[in-house]
Short mmCIF file of C-alpha atoms and ligand atoms in Angstrom, two decimals:
data_model
loop_
_atom_site.label_atom_id
_atom_site.label_comp_id
_atom_site.label_asym_id
_atom_site.label_seq_id
_atom_site.Cartn_x
_atom_site.Cartn_y
_atom_site.Cartn_z
CA MET A 1 24.56 205.90 242.48
CA THR A 2 25.09 205.83 246.22
CA ASP A 3 27.76 203.18 245.86
CA LEU A 4 30.03 205.41 243.77
CA ALA A 5 33.44 206.19 245.38
CA ILE A 6 32.75 209.95 245.51
CA SER A 7 29.89 212.47 245.60
CA PHE A 8 29.84 216.20 244.91
CA ALA A 9 30.22 216.86 248.72
CA ASP A 10 33.66 215.17 248.38
CA VAL A 11 34.61 217.55 245.40
CA ALA A 12 33.44 220.55 247.44
CA GLY A 13 35.46 219.35 250.53
CA ALA A 14 38.54 219.12 248.35
CA ALA A 15 37.95 222.59 246.93
CA GLY A 16 38.06 223.84 250.55
CA ARG A 17 41.26 221.88 251.30
CA ILE A 18 43.14 223.07 248.22
CA ALA A 19 42.07 226.73 248.39
CA GLY A 20 45.11 228.90 248.58
CA ILE A 21 47.36 225.96 247.77
CA ALA A 22 46.51 224.99 244.13
CA HIS A 23 46.07 227.79 241.71
CA ARG A 24 42.67 228.64 240.53
CA THR A 25 43.82 228.46 236.87
CA PRO A 26 42.48 230.80 234.13
CA VAL A 27 39.72 229.93 231.72
CA LEU A 28 40.59 231.25 228.22
CA THR A 29 38.50 231.72 225.18
CA SER A 30 39.56 232.07 221.54
CA ALA A 31 37.50 233.74 218.69
CA THR A 32 39.48 231.62 216.27
CA ALA A 33 38.48 228.34 218.05
CA ASP A 34 34.88 229.53 218.21
CA ALA A 35 34.80 230.44 214.48
CA ARG A 36 36.43 227.16 213.53
CA THR A 37 34.00 224.94 215.51
CA GLY A 38 30.84 227.09 215.63
CA GLY A 39 30.70 226.67 219.37
CA ARG A 40 31.72 228.80 222.42
CA LEU A 41 34.84 227.14 223.79
CA PHE A 42 36.12 227.52 227.44
CA PHE A 43 39.66 226.30 227.86
CA LYS A 44 40.47 225.45 231.61
CA CYS A 45 44.29 225.96 231.61
CA GLU A 46 45.84 223.48 234.04
CA ASN A 47 49.11 223.88 232.19
CA PHE A 48 49.45 227.00 234.46
CA GLN A 49 48.78 224.87 237.63
CA ARG A 50 51.55 224.41 240.18
CA THR A 51 53.95 221.59 239.05
CA GLY A 52 52.57 222.12 235.53
CA ALA A 53 49.45 219.87 235.66
CA PHE A 54 46.20 219.29 237.58
CA LYS A 55 47.61 216.42 239.70
CA ILE A 56 48.48 218.68 242.68
CA ARG A 57 44.82 218.90 243.30
CA GLY A 58 44.27 215.19 244.13
CA ALA A 59 47.70 214.81 245.67
CA TYR A 60 47.10 217.58 248.15
CA ASN A 61 43.58 216.45 248.92
CA ALA A 62 44.79 212.98 249.69
CA ILE A 63 47.73 213.83 251.84
CA ALA A 64 45.91 216.48 253.75
CA GLN A 65 43.37 213.94 254.92
CA LEU A 66 46.10 211.62 256.50
CA ASP A 67 46.10 211.55 260.34
CA GLU A 68 49.11 212.48 262.44
CA ALA A 69 50.56 208.94 262.54
CA GLN A 70 50.21 208.43 258.84
CA ARG A 71 51.76 211.79 258.13
CA ALA A 72 54.75 210.92 260.33
CA ALA A 73 55.34 207.72 258.45
CA GLY A 74 55.43 209.50 254.99
CA VAL A 75 53.85 208.81 251.63
CA ILE A 76 54.94 206.73 248.75
CA ALA A 77 53.87 206.92 245.06
CA TYR A 78 55.04 205.69 241.69
CA SER A 79 54.80 207.34 238.34
CA SER A 80 57.08 208.53 235.62
CA GLY A 81 55.07 211.63 235.10
CA ASN A 82 53.06 214.44 236.68
CA HIS A 83 51.67 212.48 239.70
CA SER A 84 55.23 212.20 241.11
CA GLN A 85 55.94 215.83 241.02
CA ALA A 86 52.47 216.50 242.48
CA ILE A 87 52.97 214.11 245.43
CA ALA A 88 56.43 215.50 246.17
CA LEU A 89 55.17 219.03 246.31
CA ALA A 90 51.97 218.34 248.26
CA ALA A 91 53.93 216.32 250.72
CA ARG A 92 56.47 219.01 251.23
CA LEU A 93 53.74 221.69 251.71
CA LEU A 94 52.25 219.40 254.47
CA GLY A 95 55.58 218.55 256.10
CA VAL A 96 55.28 214.96 254.96
CA ALA A 97 58.19 212.86 253.64
CA ALA A 98 57.57 211.59 250.17
CA THR A 99 59.26 208.51 248.45
CA ILE A 100 58.75 208.32 244.69
CA VAL A 101 59.45 205.22 242.78
CA MET A 102 60.47 206.07 239.17
CA PRO A 103 61.91 204.11 236.33
CA GLN A 104 65.70 204.56 236.08
CA ASP A 105 65.21 205.56 232.35
CA ALA A 106 62.73 208.36 233.20
CA PRO A 107 63.70 211.70 231.61
CA ALA A 108 66.35 213.48 233.71
CA ALA A 109 64.18 216.56 233.75
CA LYS A 110 61.38 214.58 235.58
CA LEU A 111 63.73 213.08 238.04
CA ASP A 112 65.31 216.41 238.73
CA ALA A 113 61.86 218.09 239.14
CA THR A 114 60.61 215.51 241.56
CA ARG A 115 63.81 215.80 243.61
CA GLY A 116 63.60 219.54 243.38
CA TYR A 117 60.16 219.49 245.05
CA GLY A 118 61.70 217.55 247.87
CA GLY A 119 60.76 213.99 247.06
CA GLU A 120 63.17 211.14 247.64
CA VAL A 121 63.43 209.24 244.35
CA VAL A 122 63.96 205.51 244.37
CA LEU A 123 64.85 204.17 240.90
CA TYR A 124 63.88 200.71 239.57
CA ASP A 125 64.35 198.77 236.39
CA ARG A 126 61.01 198.72 234.67
CA TYR A 127 62.06 195.79 232.50
CA ALA A 128 62.90 193.72 235.60
CA GLU A 129 59.89 194.32 237.88
CA PRO A 130 56.58 196.26 238.02
CA PRO A 131 56.54 199.42 240.10
CA ASP A 132 53.91 198.09 242.53
CA ALA A 133 56.34 195.33 243.53
CA VAL A 134 59.01 197.99 244.36
CA VAL A 135 56.30 200.00 246.29
CA ALA A 136 55.23 196.87 248.26
CA ARG A 137 58.87 196.22 249.20
CA LEU A 138 59.50 199.78 250.27
CA MET A 139 56.30 199.79 252.34
CA ALA A 140 57.27 196.50 254.06
CA GLN A 141 60.65 198.01 254.89
CA ARG A 142 59.66 201.53 255.93
CA GLY A 143 55.90 201.75 256.22
CA GLY A 144 54.03 204.75 254.80
CA THR A 145 50.88 205.42 252.90
CA PHE A 146 50.72 204.66 249.15
CA ILE A 147 48.86 207.34 247.13
CA PRO A 148 47.89 205.87 243.74
CA PRO A 149 47.78 208.22 240.69
CA PHE A 150 44.01 207.93 239.91
CA ASP A 151 42.22 205.11 241.75
CA HIS A 152 41.54 206.75 245.16
CA PRO A 153 38.53 208.68 246.29
CA HIS A 154 40.58 211.65 247.64
CA VAL A 155 42.52 211.86 244.40
CA MET A 156 39.38 211.62 242.25
CA ALA A 157 37.62 214.25 244.31
CA GLY A 158 40.60 216.62 244.22
CA GLN A 159 40.76 216.32 240.41
CA GLY A 160 37.00 217.09 240.28
CA THR A 161 37.75 220.57 241.46
CA VAL A 162 38.85 221.39 237.90
CA ALA A 163 35.45 221.08 236.48
CA LYS A 164 33.90 222.81 239.51
CA GLU A 165 36.01 225.85 238.94
CA LEU A 166 35.43 225.74 235.14
CA ILE A 167 31.69 225.68 235.42
CA GLU A 168 31.73 228.30 238.23
CA GLU A 169 33.66 230.56 235.96
CA ALA A 170 32.22 229.79 232.49
CA GLY A 171 28.70 229.20 233.55
CA ASP A 172 26.40 226.44 232.35
CA LEU A 173 27.83 224.06 229.76
CA ASP A 174 26.36 221.95 227.12
CA LEU A 175 29.41 219.57 226.72
CA LEU A 176 32.54 218.98 228.74
CA LEU A 177 35.62 217.29 227.23
CA VAL A 178 38.20 215.81 229.55
CA PRO A 179 41.49 214.01 228.81
CA THR A 180 41.40 210.45 230.17
CA GLY A 181 44.07 208.01 231.25
CA GLY A 182 43.15 206.04 234.33
CA GLY A 183 40.00 208.18 234.78
CA GLY A 184 40.74 210.03 237.96
CA LEU A 185 40.25 213.42 236.40
CA LEU A 186 37.22 212.35 234.27
CA SER A 187 35.47 210.67 237.31
CA GLY A 188 35.88 213.78 239.48
CA CYS A 189 34.90 216.15 236.79
CA ALA A 190 31.89 214.11 235.94
CA VAL A 191 30.65 214.22 239.48
CA ALA A 192 31.18 217.98 239.61
CA ALA A 193 29.52 218.53 236.22
CA ARG A 194 26.49 216.36 237.00
CA ALA A 195 25.96 218.40 240.17
CA LEU A 196 26.60 221.89 238.60
CA ALA A 197 25.43 221.56 235.10
CA PRO A 198 22.93 218.59 235.17
CA ASP A 199 22.18 218.70 231.34
CA CYS A 200 25.86 218.85 230.33
CA ARG A 201 27.14 216.07 228.08
CA ILE A 202 30.34 214.60 229.47
CA LEU A 203 32.90 212.98 227.13
CA GLY A 204 36.30 211.60 228.01
CA VAL A 205 39.04 211.73 225.41
CA GLU A 206 41.84 209.23 225.07
CA PRO A 207 44.56 208.43 222.53
CA GLU A 208 43.40 206.23 219.57
CA ALA A 209 46.17 203.76 220.23
CA GLY A 210 45.09 203.21 223.81
CA ASN A 211 41.30 203.25 223.76
CA ASP A 212 40.82 200.96 226.72
CA ALA A 213 38.33 203.38 228.51
CA GLN A 214 36.15 203.45 225.36
CA GLN A 215 36.28 199.64 225.08
CA SER A 216 35.50 199.34 228.86
CA LEU A 217 32.37 201.55 228.75
CA ARG A 218 31.15 199.72 225.67
CA LEU A 219 31.71 196.40 227.17
CA GLY A 220 30.50 197.27 230.67
CA SER A 221 33.61 195.86 232.34
CA ILE A 222 37.21 197.06 232.66
CA VAL A 223 39.36 196.22 229.63
CA ARG A 224 43.04 195.94 230.08
CA ILE A 225 45.47 196.64 227.21
CA GLU A 226 49.19 196.54 226.52
CA PRO A 227 50.95 199.86 227.17
CA PRO A 228 49.86 201.92 224.16
CA LYS A 229 52.27 203.50 221.78
CA THR A 230 51.33 207.20 221.70
CA ILE A 231 52.97 210.63 222.29
CA ALA A 232 50.30 211.19 225.01
CA ASP A 233 52.52 209.75 227.74
CA GLY A 234 50.25 210.93 230.47
CA ALA A 235 47.52 208.72 229.20
CA GLN A 236 49.38 205.46 228.75
CA SER A 237 47.67 203.79 231.58
CA ARG A 238 46.69 200.23 230.79
CA SER A 239 43.14 200.23 232.33
CA LEU A 240 40.70 202.16 234.30
CA GLY A 241 40.53 201.79 238.00
CA GLN A 242 38.21 199.76 240.23
CA LEU A 243 36.87 203.02 241.67
CA THR A 244 37.00 205.29 238.61
CA PHE A 245 35.29 202.85 236.18
CA PRO A 246 31.88 202.69 238.06
CA VAL A 247 31.73 206.47 238.20
CA LEU A 248 32.45 206.81 234.49
CA ARG A 249 29.93 204.08 233.71
CA ALA A 250 27.17 205.93 235.76
CA LEU A 251 27.84 209.56 234.73
CA VAL A 252 29.91 209.71 231.47
CA ASP A 253 28.25 209.80 228.11
CA GLY A 254 31.03 208.38 226.04
CA ILE A 255 34.70 208.35 225.20
CA GLU A 256 36.21 209.93 222.07
CA THR A 257 39.65 209.05 220.71
CA VAL A 258 42.13 211.10 218.86
CA ALA A 259 45.19 210.21 216.81
CA ASP A 260 48.66 211.41 217.49
CA ASP A 261 48.78 213.64 214.48
CA GLU A 262 45.60 215.47 215.86
CA LEU A 263 47.40 216.00 219.20
CA VAL A 264 50.32 217.63 217.29
CA GLU A 265 47.92 219.86 215.35
CA ALA A 266 46.26 220.81 218.63
CA MET A 267 49.63 221.61 220.14
CA ARG A 268 50.35 223.90 217.15
CA PHE A 269 46.86 225.44 217.45
CA LEU A 270 47.23 226.23 221.23
CA ALA A 271 50.71 227.64 220.75
CA THR A 272 49.73 229.77 217.75
CA ARG A 273 46.39 231.06 218.81
CA LEU A 274 46.33 230.95 222.60
CA LYS A 275 50.06 231.20 223.11
CA LEU A 276 50.02 228.17 225.27
CA VAL A 277 52.74 225.46 225.61
CA VAL A 278 50.78 222.27 226.30
CA GLU A 279 52.13 218.74 226.54
CA PRO A 280 50.58 216.05 224.16
CA THR A 281 48.39 214.47 226.76
CA GLY A 282 47.17 217.97 227.75
CA CYS A 283 45.82 218.43 224.18
CA LEU A 284 43.55 215.43 224.10
CA ALA A 285 40.29 217.37 224.58
CA VAL A 286 41.40 220.21 222.41
CA ALA A 287 42.22 217.78 219.55
CA ALA A 288 38.72 216.19 220.02
CA ALA A 289 37.10 219.56 219.82
CA LEU A 290 38.95 220.51 216.64
CA SER A 291 38.61 217.14 214.99
CA GLY A 292 35.20 217.86 213.37
CA ARG A 293 33.90 214.64 214.76
CA ILE A 294 31.89 216.22 217.48
CA ASP A 295 29.21 218.71 216.58
CA LEU A 296 29.88 221.83 218.64
CA ARG A 297 27.76 224.30 216.69
CA GLY A 298 25.84 226.62 218.98
CA LYS A 299 27.21 224.85 222.14
CA ARG A 300 28.89 226.05 225.22
CA VAL A 301 31.91 223.66 225.52
CA GLY A 302 34.26 223.22 228.48
CA ILE A 303 37.62 221.87 227.49
CA VAL A 304 40.22 220.77 230.10
CA VAL A 305 43.75 221.54 229.08
CA THR A 306 45.54 219.21 231.59
CA GLY A 307 49.16 219.97 231.67
CA GLY A 308 52.16 221.75 230.14
CA ASN A 309 55.08 219.49 231.13
CA VAL A 310 56.91 219.00 227.86
CA ASP A 311 60.54 219.43 227.27
CA LEU A 312 61.13 222.41 224.97
CA ASP A 313 63.12 220.45 222.54
CA ARG A 314 60.55 217.77 222.29
CA PHE A 315 57.79 220.38 221.91
CA ALA A 316 59.78 222.04 219.10
CA ALA A 317 60.38 218.68 217.40
CA LEU A 318 56.77 217.65 217.51
CA VAL A 319 55.25 220.95 216.23
CA ARG A 320 57.99 221.30 213.54
CA ALA A 321 57.18 217.92 212.00
CA ALA A 322 53.61 218.75 211.46
C1 PLP B 401 47.46 212.21 234.55
C2 PLP B 401 47.15 213.12 233.45
C3 PLP B 401 46.07 212.85 232.64
C4 PLP B 401 45.10 211.74 232.81
O1 PLP B 401 44.51 211.77 234.11
P1 PLP B 401 43.84 210.45 234.71
O2 PLP B 401 43.33 210.88 236.09
O3 PLP B 401 44.85 209.37 234.78
O4 PLP B 401 42.71 210.04 233.75
C5 PLP B 401 45.83 213.79 231.55
N1 PLP B 401 46.72 214.83 231.33
C6 PLP B 401 47.81 215.03 231.99
C7 PLP B 401 48.70 216.13 231.68
C8 PLP B 401 48.08 214.11 233.14
O5 PLP B 401 49.18 214.42 233.89
#
């Protein structure tokens, strides 16, 4: 276990760095959810986080640890989603210039949000070249430090503060359910949960159409898939990372999958019962809890609700169709 990329000390260090910067988001409960599942459910609401998702935690923890020369040279990131906005805001808060590589067909709202947080957006054609090639070219031209969306120890440790706060607030847990894309959030949360609630079962949840994490843990090596077709756009990563996979392998008990129609049902449930607007990816763990496939009876269950960045028209269209 000593060769894992992060330890609980790294998560605790991240918690100190992000204190007063990232919100300590609320933990909500629902009598209806408890009655429906027979468990006691604790929803950690990162949809209320700054930039609308948990990723500010890892982004800030990473940029805050750059030295003066690195800060002066700026940071660079790519993502069509929540990591971009998180890097742009974290960089601005630390007085660091941020360049964000985004696909030219990314939703206008996401481009605007990233620019609004102070990031310089560089557009690329995702059918012509992969984003890492664009990043490599920009770094050769202007230097700067690349901050990946999940496969980085400081990003992983930052995301782990979600589970640290959840367990501090809810108390001991029997089960923790965590949405999973590249595994940055799940790896950090697993490290925190193993330290604070040693007997807690830890499950990742990913879209059924893109179950590469489930396949990877079963096979014992990283499985790479084609970009999955799912409404969970924050979990469309094609594989786990070189750093996240060993942590999941060592600490996580398994990966559950949920179908898109279950995500929509979870969106409706959260809106109706908890009055929460949550993006499809943010509902992965909730959908798993409501699916009936995991026995929650008599258990204290932590559920990470990861983000709320969904265009209102898209939200309405998804929940209306159900
Ligand atoms: C990034 C993201 C995830 C997945 O996190 P990973 O660290 O890539 O596993 C889940 N939900 C939301 C809302 C996200 O933005």
